[in-house]
Amino acid sequence: MFSQGGNEATWLPPILPQHVAIIMDGNGRWAESRGKLRMTGHKAGAKAVRKAVRFAANQHIKALTLYAFSSENWRRPLQEVTALMELFIWALESEVKSLHKNNVRLRVIGDISGFNQKIQSRIAKAEQLTAGNDGLTLNIAANYGGRWDVVHGVKQLAEQVKKGVLQPEDITEDRLHSHLCLADLPPVDLVIRTGGEYRISNFLIWQVAYAELYFSPVLWPDFDEQEFQGALDAFSQRERRFGGVVSNET
């Protein structure tokens, strides 16, 4: 990126997002296009996750949030849901040591009470092991829905009002935000969706209010470092106003 200063062009480093969120779409279609079972696509998608995490860490991005399993995904065929749960357990067991070694903090956001005790135990152990790491924060959204997140936060505020420790007029955007997932992290700057679809699908609907959106036609298993870099390059060219105007506008 270049800036014109006087008669000379000055090189400026590209602007990187602090927090990237990805809707990983296309695993099933990737497998079906190859005449394979959908679960094959999910396994290939897990490899793409590994690449994305490594790339984000190398780029010194502070937080990466991945939409792994939505609250609506329970509607999928039982065989696929069961296989996804087994893959989730495998990933927690096989990847967490590598994440810890590379100073990555792992967190799972969503209604984890919907998972069985084995998965909940694995999640707790993985989060505890990596809790002290100060590199990339990797958030896995599992059994997560943006509407659930907001309702869950509102219920916590309602309990405080019920107990008399909070008055309704004291409820503000900031106070509600403090009860939502990811409240302690930088705001989401960039949302990437793969697979050629153009929607948010109930993902972080509060947190992405001012995020830049990037839609890629690439199916998630084929989303590699080059594709990720393309999204970052596009982000660096965006002019973010946050509802205002830039200085040269009237």
PDB file of N, CA, C and O in Angstrom, residues 72-106:
ATOM      1  N   GLU A  72     -28.476 -24.895  14.536  1.00  0.00           N
ATOM      2  CA  GLU A  72     -29.392 -25.462  13.544  1.00  0.00           C
ATOM      3  C   GLU A  72     -28.864 -26.755  12.937  1.00  0.00           C
ATOM      4  O   GLU A  72     -29.604 -27.503  12.297  1.00  0.00           O
ATOM      5  N   ASN A  73     -27.565 -27.049  13.135  1.00  0.00           N
ATOM      6  CA  ASN A  73     -26.972 -28.242  12.520  1.00  0.00           C
ATOM      7  C   ASN A  73     -27.488 -29.553  13.107  1.00  0.00           C
ATOM      8  O   ASN A  73     -27.282 -30.623  12.527  1.00  0.00           O
ATOM      9  N   TRP A  74     -28.166 -29.466  14.272  1.00  0.00           N
ATOM     10  CA  TRP A  74     -28.745 -30.687  14.837  1.00  0.00           C
ATOM     11  C   TRP A  74     -29.824 -31.269  13.920  1.00  0.00           C
ATOM     12  O   TRP A  74     -30.199 -32.439  14.065  1.00  0.00           O
ATOM     13  N   ARG A  75     -30.329 -30.468  12.991  1.00  0.00           N
ATOM     14  CA  ARG A  75     -31.384 -30.929  12.086  1.00  0.00           C
ATOM     15  C   ARG A  75     -30.830 -31.828  10.987  1.00  0.00           C
ATOM     16  O   ARG A  75     -31.596 -32.425  10.225  1.00  0.00           O
ATOM     17  N   ARG A  76     -29.526 -31.919  10.876  1.00  0.00           N
ATOM     18  CA  ARG A  76     -28.931 -32.771   9.846  1.00  0.00           C
ATOM     19  C   ARG A  76     -29.179 -34.244  10.175  1.00  0.00           C
ATOM     20  O   ARG A  76     -29.533 -34.583  11.307  1.00  0.00           O
ATOM     21  N   PRO A  77     -28.983 -35.133   9.197  1.00  0.00           N
ATOM     22  CA  PRO A  77     -29.192 -36.562   9.459  1.00  0.00           C
ATOM     23  C   PRO A  77     -28.380 -37.037  10.667  1.00  0.00           C
ATOM     24  O   PRO A  77     -27.251 -36.597  10.879  1.00  0.00           O
ATOM     25  N   LEU A  78     -28.980 -37.933  11.461  1.00  0.00           N
ATOM     26  CA  LEU A  78     -28.352 -38.401  12.691  1.00  0.00           C
ATOM     27  C   LEU A  78     -26.958 -38.962  12.443  1.00  0.00           C
ATOM     28  O   LEU A  78     -26.030 -38.723  13.238  1.00  0.00           O
ATOM     29  N   GLN A  79     -26.785 -39.701  11.365  1.00  0.00           N
ATOM     30  CA  GLN A  79     -25.481 -40.303  11.075  1.00  0.00           C
ATOM     31  C   GLN A  79     -24.405 -39.231  10.896  1.00  0.00           C
ATOM     32  O   GLN A  79     -23.283 -39.362  11.390  1.00  0.00           O
ATOM     33  N   GLU A  80     -24.766 -38.133  10.205  1.00  0.00           N
ATOM     34  CA  GLU A  80     -23.797 -37.065   9.986  1.00  0.00           C
ATOM     35  C   GLU A  80     -23.493 -36.331  11.287  1.00  0.00           C
ATOM     36  O   GLU A  80     -22.324 -36.016  11.571  1.00  0.00           O
ATOM     37  N   VAL A  81     -24.528 -36.062  12.099  1.00  0.00           N
ATOM     38  CA  VAL A  81     -24.310 -35.378  13.375  1.00  0.00           C
ATOM     39  C   VAL A  81     -23.412 -36.218  14.282  1.00  0.00           C
ATOM     40  O   VAL A  81     -22.474 -35.704  14.909  1.00  0.00           O
ATOM     41  N   THR A  82     -23.673 -37.512  14.343  1.00  0.00           N
ATOM     42  CA  THR A  82     -22.857 -38.408  15.168  1.00  0.00           C
ATOM     43  C   THR A  82     -21.409 -38.398  14.714  1.00  0.00           C
ATOM     44  O   THR A  82     -20.481 -38.327  15.533  1.00  0.00           O
ATOM     45  N   ALA A  83     -21.209 -38.448  13.406  1.00  0.00           N
ATOM     46  CA  ALA A  83     -19.848 -38.431  12.867  1.00  0.00           C
ATOM     47  C   ALA A  83     -19.157 -37.100  13.159  1.00  0.00           C
ATOM     48  O   ALA A  83     -17.953 -37.065  13.452  1.00  0.00           O
ATOM     49  N   LEU A  84     -19.910 -36.014  13.111  1.00  0.00           N
ATOM     50  CA  LEU A  84     -19.338 -34.706  13.425  1.00  0.00           C
ATOM     51  C   LEU A  84     -18.909 -34.632  14.886  1.00  0.00           C
ATOM     52  O   LEU A  84     -17.865 -34.053  15.204  1.00  0.00           O
ATOM     53  N   MET A  85     -19.706 -35.204  15.776  1.00  0.00           N
ATOM     54  CA  MET A  85     -19.345 -35.206  17.190  1.00  0.00           C
ATOM     55  C   MET A  85     -18.066 -36.014  17.417  1.00  0.00           C
ATOM     56  O   MET A  85     -17.189 -35.622  18.193  1.00  0.00           O
ATOM     57  N   GLU A  86     -17.940 -37.139  16.720  1.00  0.00           N
ATOM     58  CA  GLU A  86     -16.733 -37.948  16.841  1.00  0.00           C
ATOM     59  C   GLU A  86     -15.524 -37.195  16.301  1.00  0.00           C
ATOM     60  O   GLU A  86     -14.426 -37.258  16.873  1.00  0.00           O
ATOM     61  N   LEU A  87     -15.722 -36.458  15.222  1.00  0.00           N
ATOM     62  CA  LEU A  87     -14.630 -35.660  14.660  1.00  0.00           C
ATOM     63  C   LEU A  87     -14.240 -34.542  15.618  1.00  0.00           C
ATOM     64  O   LEU A  87     -13.051 -34.214  15.760  1.00  0.00           O
ATOM     65  N   PHE A  88     -15.220 -33.971  16.289  1.00  0.00           N
ATOM     66  CA  PHE A  88     -14.962 -32.904  17.250  1.00  0.00           C
ATOM     67  C   PHE A  88     -14.097 -33.427  18.400  1.00  0.00           C
ATOM     68  O   PHE A  88     -13.121 -32.791  18.817  1.00  0.00           O
ATOM     69  N   ILE A  89     -14.455 -34.611  18.910  1.00  0.00           N
ATOM     70  CA  ILE A  89     -13.667 -35.212  19.983  1.00  0.00           C
ATOM     71  C   ILE A  89     -12.248 -35.494  19.511  1.00  0.00           C
ATOM     72  O   ILE A  89     -11.272 -35.216  20.211  1.00  0.00           O
ATOM     73  N   TRP A  90     -12.123 -36.042  18.325  1.00  0.00           N
ATOM     74  CA  TRP A  90     -10.801 -36.344  17.768  1.00  0.00           C
ATOM     75  C   TRP A  90      -9.965 -35.077  17.668  1.00  0.00           C
ATOM     76  O   TRP A  90      -8.775 -35.070  18.017  1.00  0.00           O
ATOM     77  N   ALA A  91     -10.570 -34.009  17.185  1.00  0.00           N
ATOM     78  CA  ALA A  91      -9.825 -32.759  17.019  1.00  0.00           C
ATOM     79  C   ALA A  91      -9.366 -32.212  18.366  1.00  0.00           C
ATOM     80  O   ALA A  91      -8.234 -31.741  18.506  1.00  0.00           O
ATOM     81  N   LEU A  92     -10.248 -32.286  19.365  1.00  0.00           N
ATOM     82  CA  LEU A  92      -9.884 -31.789  20.691  1.00  0.00           C
ATOM     83  C   LEU A  92      -8.718 -32.589  21.270  1.00  0.00           C
ATOM     84  O   LEU A  92      -7.835 -32.040  21.930  1.00  0.00           O
ATOM     85  N   GLU A  93      -8.723 -33.887  21.022  1.00  0.00           N
ATOM     86  CA  GLU A  93      -7.676 -34.737  21.584  1.00  0.00           C
ATOM     87  C   GLU A  93      -6.363 -34.624  20.817  1.00  0.00           C
ATOM     88  O   GLU A  93      -5.280 -34.646  21.406  1.00  0.00           O
ATOM     89  N   SER A  94      -6.435 -34.511  19.491  1.00  0.00           N
ATOM     90  CA  SER A  94      -5.226 -34.574  18.677  1.00  0.00           C
ATOM     91  C   SER A  94      -4.576 -33.220  18.425  1.00  0.00           C
ATOM     92  O   SER A  94      -3.365 -33.144  18.194  1.00  0.00           O
ATOM     93  N   GLU A  95      -5.352 -32.148  18.463  1.00  0.00           N
ATOM     94  CA  GLU A  95      -4.828 -30.846  18.076  1.00  0.00           C
ATOM     95  C   GLU A  95      -4.444 -29.952  19.247  1.00  0.00           C
ATOM     96  O   GLU A  95      -3.640 -29.037  19.101  1.00  0.00           O
ATOM     97  N   VAL A  96      -5.012 -30.196  20.415  1.00  0.00           N
ATOM     98  CA  VAL A  96      -4.840 -29.244  21.518  1.00  0.00           C
ATOM     99  C   VAL A  96      -3.383 -29.143  21.961  1.00  0.00           C
ATOM    100  O   VAL A  96      -2.906 -28.048  22.313  1.00  0.00           O
ATOM    101  N   LYS A  97      -2.629 -30.244  21.937  1.00  0.00           N
ATOM    102  CA  LYS A  97      -1.230 -30.180  22.345  1.00  0.00           C
ATOM    103  C   LYS A  97      -0.423 -29.306  21.387  1.00  0.00           C
ATOM    104  O   LYS A  97       0.458 -28.546  21.808  1.00  0.00           O
ATOM    105  N   SER A  98      -0.723 -29.414  20.089  1.00  0.00           N
ATOM    106  CA  SER A  98      -0.040 -28.589  19.099  1.00  0.00           C
ATOM    107  C   SER A  98      -0.401 -27.116  19.287  1.00  0.00           C
ATOM    108  O   SER A  98       0.462 -26.233  19.184  1.00  0.00           O
ATOM    109  N   LEU A  99      -1.682 -26.844  19.573  1.00  0.00           N
ATOM    110  CA  LEU A  99      -2.106 -25.467  19.818  1.00  0.00           C
ATOM    111  C   LEU A  99      -1.372 -24.900  21.028  1.00  0.00           C
ATOM    112  O   LEU A  99      -0.881 -23.766  20.998  1.00  0.00           O
ATOM    113  N   HIS A 100      -1.291 -25.705  22.073  1.00  0.00           N
ATOM    114  CA  HIS A 100      -0.617 -25.252  23.291  1.00  0.00           C
ATOM    115  C   HIS A 100       0.869 -24.987  23.019  1.00  0.00           C
ATOM    116  O   HIS A 100       1.427 -23.988  23.488  1.00  0.00           O
ATOM    117  N   LYS A 101       1.494 -25.857  22.282  1.00  0.00           N
ATOM    118  CA  LYS A 101       2.911 -25.710  21.952  1.00  0.00           C
ATOM    119  C   LYS A 101       3.171 -24.419  21.186  1.00  0.00           C
ATOM    120  O   LYS A 101       4.232 -23.796  21.329  1.00  0.00           O
ATOM    121  N   ASN A 102       2.191 -24.013  20.379  1.00  0.00           N
ATOM    122  CA  ASN A 102       2.344 -22.812  19.562  1.00  0.00           C
ATOM    123  C   ASN A 102       1.688 -21.578  20.192  1.00  0.00           C
ATOM    124  O   ASN A 102       1.399 -20.606  19.501  1.00  0.00           O
ATOM    125  N   ASN A 103       1.439 -21.629  21.491  1.00  0.00           N
ATOM    126  CA  ASN A 103       0.984 -20.476  22.272  1.00  0.00           C
ATOM    127  C   ASN A 103      -0.410 -19.993  21.856  1.00  0.00           C
ATOM    128  O   ASN A 103      -0.732 -18.805  21.953  1.00  0.00           O
ATOM    129  N   VAL A 104      -1.242 -20.914  21.395  1.00  0.00           N
ATOM    130  CA  VAL A 104      -2.614 -20.585  20.993  1.00  0.00           C
ATOM    131  C   VAL A 104      -3.561 -20.877  22.152  1.00  0.00           C
ATOM    132  O   VAL A 104      -3.499 -21.951  22.760  1.00  0.00           O
ATOM    133  N   ARG A 105      -4.422 -19.929  22.450  1.00  0.00           N
ATOM    134  CA  ARG A 105      -5.445 -20.134  23.480  1.00  0.00           C
ATOM    135  C   ARG A 105      -6.731 -20.595  22.803  1.00  0.00           C
ATOM    136  O   ARG A 105      -7.232 -19.939  21.890  1.00  0.00           O
ATOM    137  N   LEU A 106      -7.244 -21.724  23.241  1.00  0.00           N
ATOM    138  CA  LEU A 106      -8.453 -22.297  22.648  1.00  0.00           C
ATOM    139  C   LEU A 106      -9.657 -22.053  23.548  1.00  0.00           C
ATOM    140  O   LEU A 106      -9.590 -22.275  24.759  1.00  0.00           O
TER     141      LEU A 106
END
